[in-house]
Amino acid sequence: MRDIIFVSNAADYKIENSHIAYIPKVSNSFELCIAVAKAMNYLYIVNDNWDALLDYYRFPEGCVEEEEIVVIHEDLSDLPQADFEIYINIVQTTVNEWIDGPGYHYTFVFNTREQDRIEPLLCLRPSTRSFEIENYQLEDVRLIDFP
């Protein structure tokens, strides 16, 4: 599974044999960058540098052993809108870059209460899809196609 999903309680989401990158509640880009670096096991942290944050996702080699990476976001509601949009763009870029490639597989998990804020941003890249995990079964995946 390589996607962006929404669940009622993100903290309860798990995939066996995966690296769980837990992002706690953050309120600014600096806190987000630190949280992502720590969650991805990077030994160094760059301030609020968006390029570095994207690189944390692009280059997990040496920091993450598992090929399946699940990034769980507790709460991004306090993130300023401009920072929020940049971060969602980084998430989309990560998903789109790994969609057909071998190696690491990303699943980005967000709380359903943030779905209305995130989905309009996903419309900017039609190849990114989201679905409601509560009705998810391997045989029955409901994908939401964005215009």
Short mmCIF file of C-alpha atoms in Angstrom, two decimals:
data_model
loop_
_atom_site.label_atom_id
_atom_site.label_comp_id
_atom_site.label_asym_id
_atom_site.label_seq_id
_atom_site.Cartn_x
_atom_site.Cartn_y
_atom_site.Cartn_z
CA MET A 1 0.00 0.00 0.00
CA ARG A 2 1.43 3.38 -1.00
CA ASP A 3 -1.03 6.11 -0.40
CA ILE A 4 -2.56 8.85 1.67
CA ILE A 5 -5.28 7.60 3.98
CA PHE A 6 -7.62 8.99 6.61
CA VAL A 7 -8.57 7.13 9.79
CA SER A 8 -10.60 7.92 12.88
CA ASN A 9 -7.69 7.37 15.23
CA ALA A 10 -4.33 7.64 13.46
CA ALA A 11 -2.43 6.42 16.53
CA ASP A 12 -4.12 3.01 16.23
CA TYR A 13 -3.04 2.41 12.63
CA LYS A 14 -0.38 -0.27 12.10
CA ILE A 15 1.06 -2.37 9.28
CA GLU A 16 3.09 -5.46 10.18
CA ASN A 17 6.81 -5.33 9.45
CA SER A 18 6.76 -1.60 8.87
CA HIS A 19 8.62 1.39 10.18
CA ILE A 20 6.14 3.55 12.07
CA ALA A 21 7.13 7.21 11.76
CA TYR A 22 4.95 8.92 14.35
CA ILE A 23 4.54 12.69 13.95
CA PRO A 24 3.10 14.19 17.16
CA LYS A 25 1.02 17.36 17.25
CA VAL A 26 3.05 20.23 15.81
CA SER A 27 2.30 23.92 15.50
CA ASN A 28 5.02 25.24 13.16
CA SER A 29 7.41 24.16 10.43
CA PHE A 30 10.37 23.94 12.81
CA GLU A 31 8.57 21.44 15.07
CA LEU A 32 7.41 19.49 12.01
CA CYS A 33 10.92 19.22 10.56
CA ILE A 34 12.30 18.01 13.88
CA ALA A 35 9.46 15.51 14.30
CA VAL A 36 9.95 14.06 10.80
CA ALA A 37 13.73 13.80 11.23
CA LYS A 38 13.29 11.97 14.55
CA ALA A 39 10.52 9.73 13.21
CA MET A 40 12.71 8.73 10.25
CA ASN A 41 15.69 8.05 12.58
CA TYR A 42 17.95 10.73 11.12
CA LEU A 43 20.99 11.49 13.23
CA TYR A 44 20.99 15.17 12.37
CA ILE A 45 18.21 17.72 12.23
CA VAL A 46 17.95 20.70 9.91
CA ASN A 47 15.87 23.67 11.06
CA ASP A 48 12.72 24.49 9.10
CA ASN A 49 14.23 23.64 5.74
CA TRP A 50 11.54 22.17 3.47
CA ASP A 51 14.09 20.65 1.08
CA ALA A 52 15.69 18.78 3.97
CA LEU A 53 12.30 17.55 5.14
CA LEU A 54 11.58 16.18 1.66
CA ASP A 55 14.98 14.50 1.69
CA TYR A 56 14.09 12.76 4.98
CA TYR A 57 11.37 10.97 3.01
CA ARG A 58 13.35 10.59 -0.22
CA PHE A 59 16.43 9.00 1.33
CA PRO A 60 15.51 6.68 4.20
CA GLU A 61 18.46 4.36 3.45
CA GLY A 62 20.67 3.83 6.47
CA CYS A 63 18.02 5.16 8.84
CA VAL A 64 15.04 2.87 8.21
CA GLU A 65 15.44 -0.89 7.78
CA GLU A 66 11.89 -1.78 6.78
CA GLU A 67 10.71 -1.20 3.21
CA GLU A 68 7.19 -0.30 4.33
CA ILE A 69 7.10 3.13 5.98
CA VAL A 70 3.94 4.35 7.68
CA VAL A 71 3.93 8.05 8.58
CA ILE A 72 1.25 8.68 11.20
CA HIS A 73 0.24 12.28 11.89
CA GLU A 74 -1.36 12.93 15.26
CA ASP A 75 -2.57 16.47 14.59
CA LEU A 76 -1.54 19.15 12.08
CA SER A 77 -4.45 21.48 12.84
CA ASP A 78 -2.23 24.15 14.45
CA LEU A 79 0.12 24.32 11.47
CA PRO A 80 -0.25 27.66 9.63
CA GLN A 81 -2.05 27.21 6.31
CA ALA A 82 0.98 28.10 4.15
CA ASP A 83 3.18 25.58 6.00
CA PHE A 84 0.39 23.01 5.90
CA GLU A 85 0.09 23.35 2.10
CA ILE A 86 3.85 23.01 1.63
CA TYR A 87 3.91 19.89 3.79
CA ILE A 88 1.01 18.26 1.95
CA ASN A 89 2.86 19.00 -1.29
CA ILE A 90 5.91 17.20 0.15
CA VAL A 91 3.70 14.25 1.09
CA GLN A 92 2.26 14.14 -2.44
CA THR A 93 5.73 14.38 -3.97
CA THR A 94 6.90 11.48 -1.84
CA VAL A 95 3.90 9.34 -2.76
CA ASN A 96 4.21 10.17 -6.46
CA GLU A 97 7.95 9.48 -6.58
CA TRP A 98 7.64 6.04 -5.00
CA ILE A 99 4.41 4.97 -6.72
CA ASP A 100 6.05 2.86 -9.44
CA GLY A 101 9.51 2.36 -8.05
CA PRO A 102 10.92 -0.59 -6.15
CA GLY A 103 12.17 -0.26 -2.63
CA TYR A 104 10.40 1.78 -0.01
CA HIS A 105 6.61 2.01 0.17
CA TYR A 106 5.00 4.94 1.94
CA THR A 107 1.62 5.20 3.59
CA PHE A 108 0.77 8.61 5.03
CA VAL A 109 -1.93 8.44 7.68
CA PHE A 110 -4.00 11.46 8.72
CA ASN A 111 -6.94 11.85 11.06
CA THR A 112 -10.35 12.07 9.37
CA ARG A 113 -10.95 15.43 11.07
CA GLU A 114 -8.23 16.86 8.78
CA GLN A 115 -9.56 15.23 5.63
CA ASP A 116 -11.58 18.29 4.53
CA ARG A 117 -8.47 20.43 4.82
CA ILE A 118 -6.20 17.98 2.98
CA GLU A 119 -8.33 16.65 0.12
CA PRO A 120 -8.69 19.99 -1.73
CA LEU A 121 -4.89 20.16 -1.82
CA LEU A 122 -4.70 16.65 -3.25
CA CYS A 123 -6.76 17.75 -6.22
CA LEU A 124 -3.68 19.57 -7.47
CA ARG A 125 -2.11 16.19 -8.29
CA PRO A 126 -4.67 13.77 -9.73
CA SER A 127 -2.38 10.76 -9.43
CA THR A 128 -2.63 10.95 -5.63
CA ARG A 129 -5.60 9.09 -4.21
CA SER A 130 -7.11 8.80 -0.78
CA PHE A 131 -9.59 6.44 0.79
CA GLU A 132 -11.43 5.88 4.00
CA ILE A 133 -9.64 3.10 5.90
CA GLU A 134 -12.64 2.14 8.05
CA ASN A 135 -14.25 0.44 5.04
CA TYR A 136 -10.97 -0.98 3.74
CA GLN A 137 -10.61 -4.64 2.90
CA LEU A 138 -8.07 -6.11 0.53
CA GLU A 139 -10.84 -7.09 -1.89
CA ASP A 140 -12.77 -3.84 -1.56
CA VAL A 141 -10.78 -0.64 -1.69
CA ARG A 142 -12.85 2.49 -2.29
CA LEU A 143 -10.63 5.03 -4.02
CA ILE A 144 -11.76 8.61 -4.34
CA ASP A 145 -10.86 10.00 -7.74
CA PHE A 146 -10.20 13.70 -7.76
CA PRO A 147 -10.98 15.83 -10.79
#
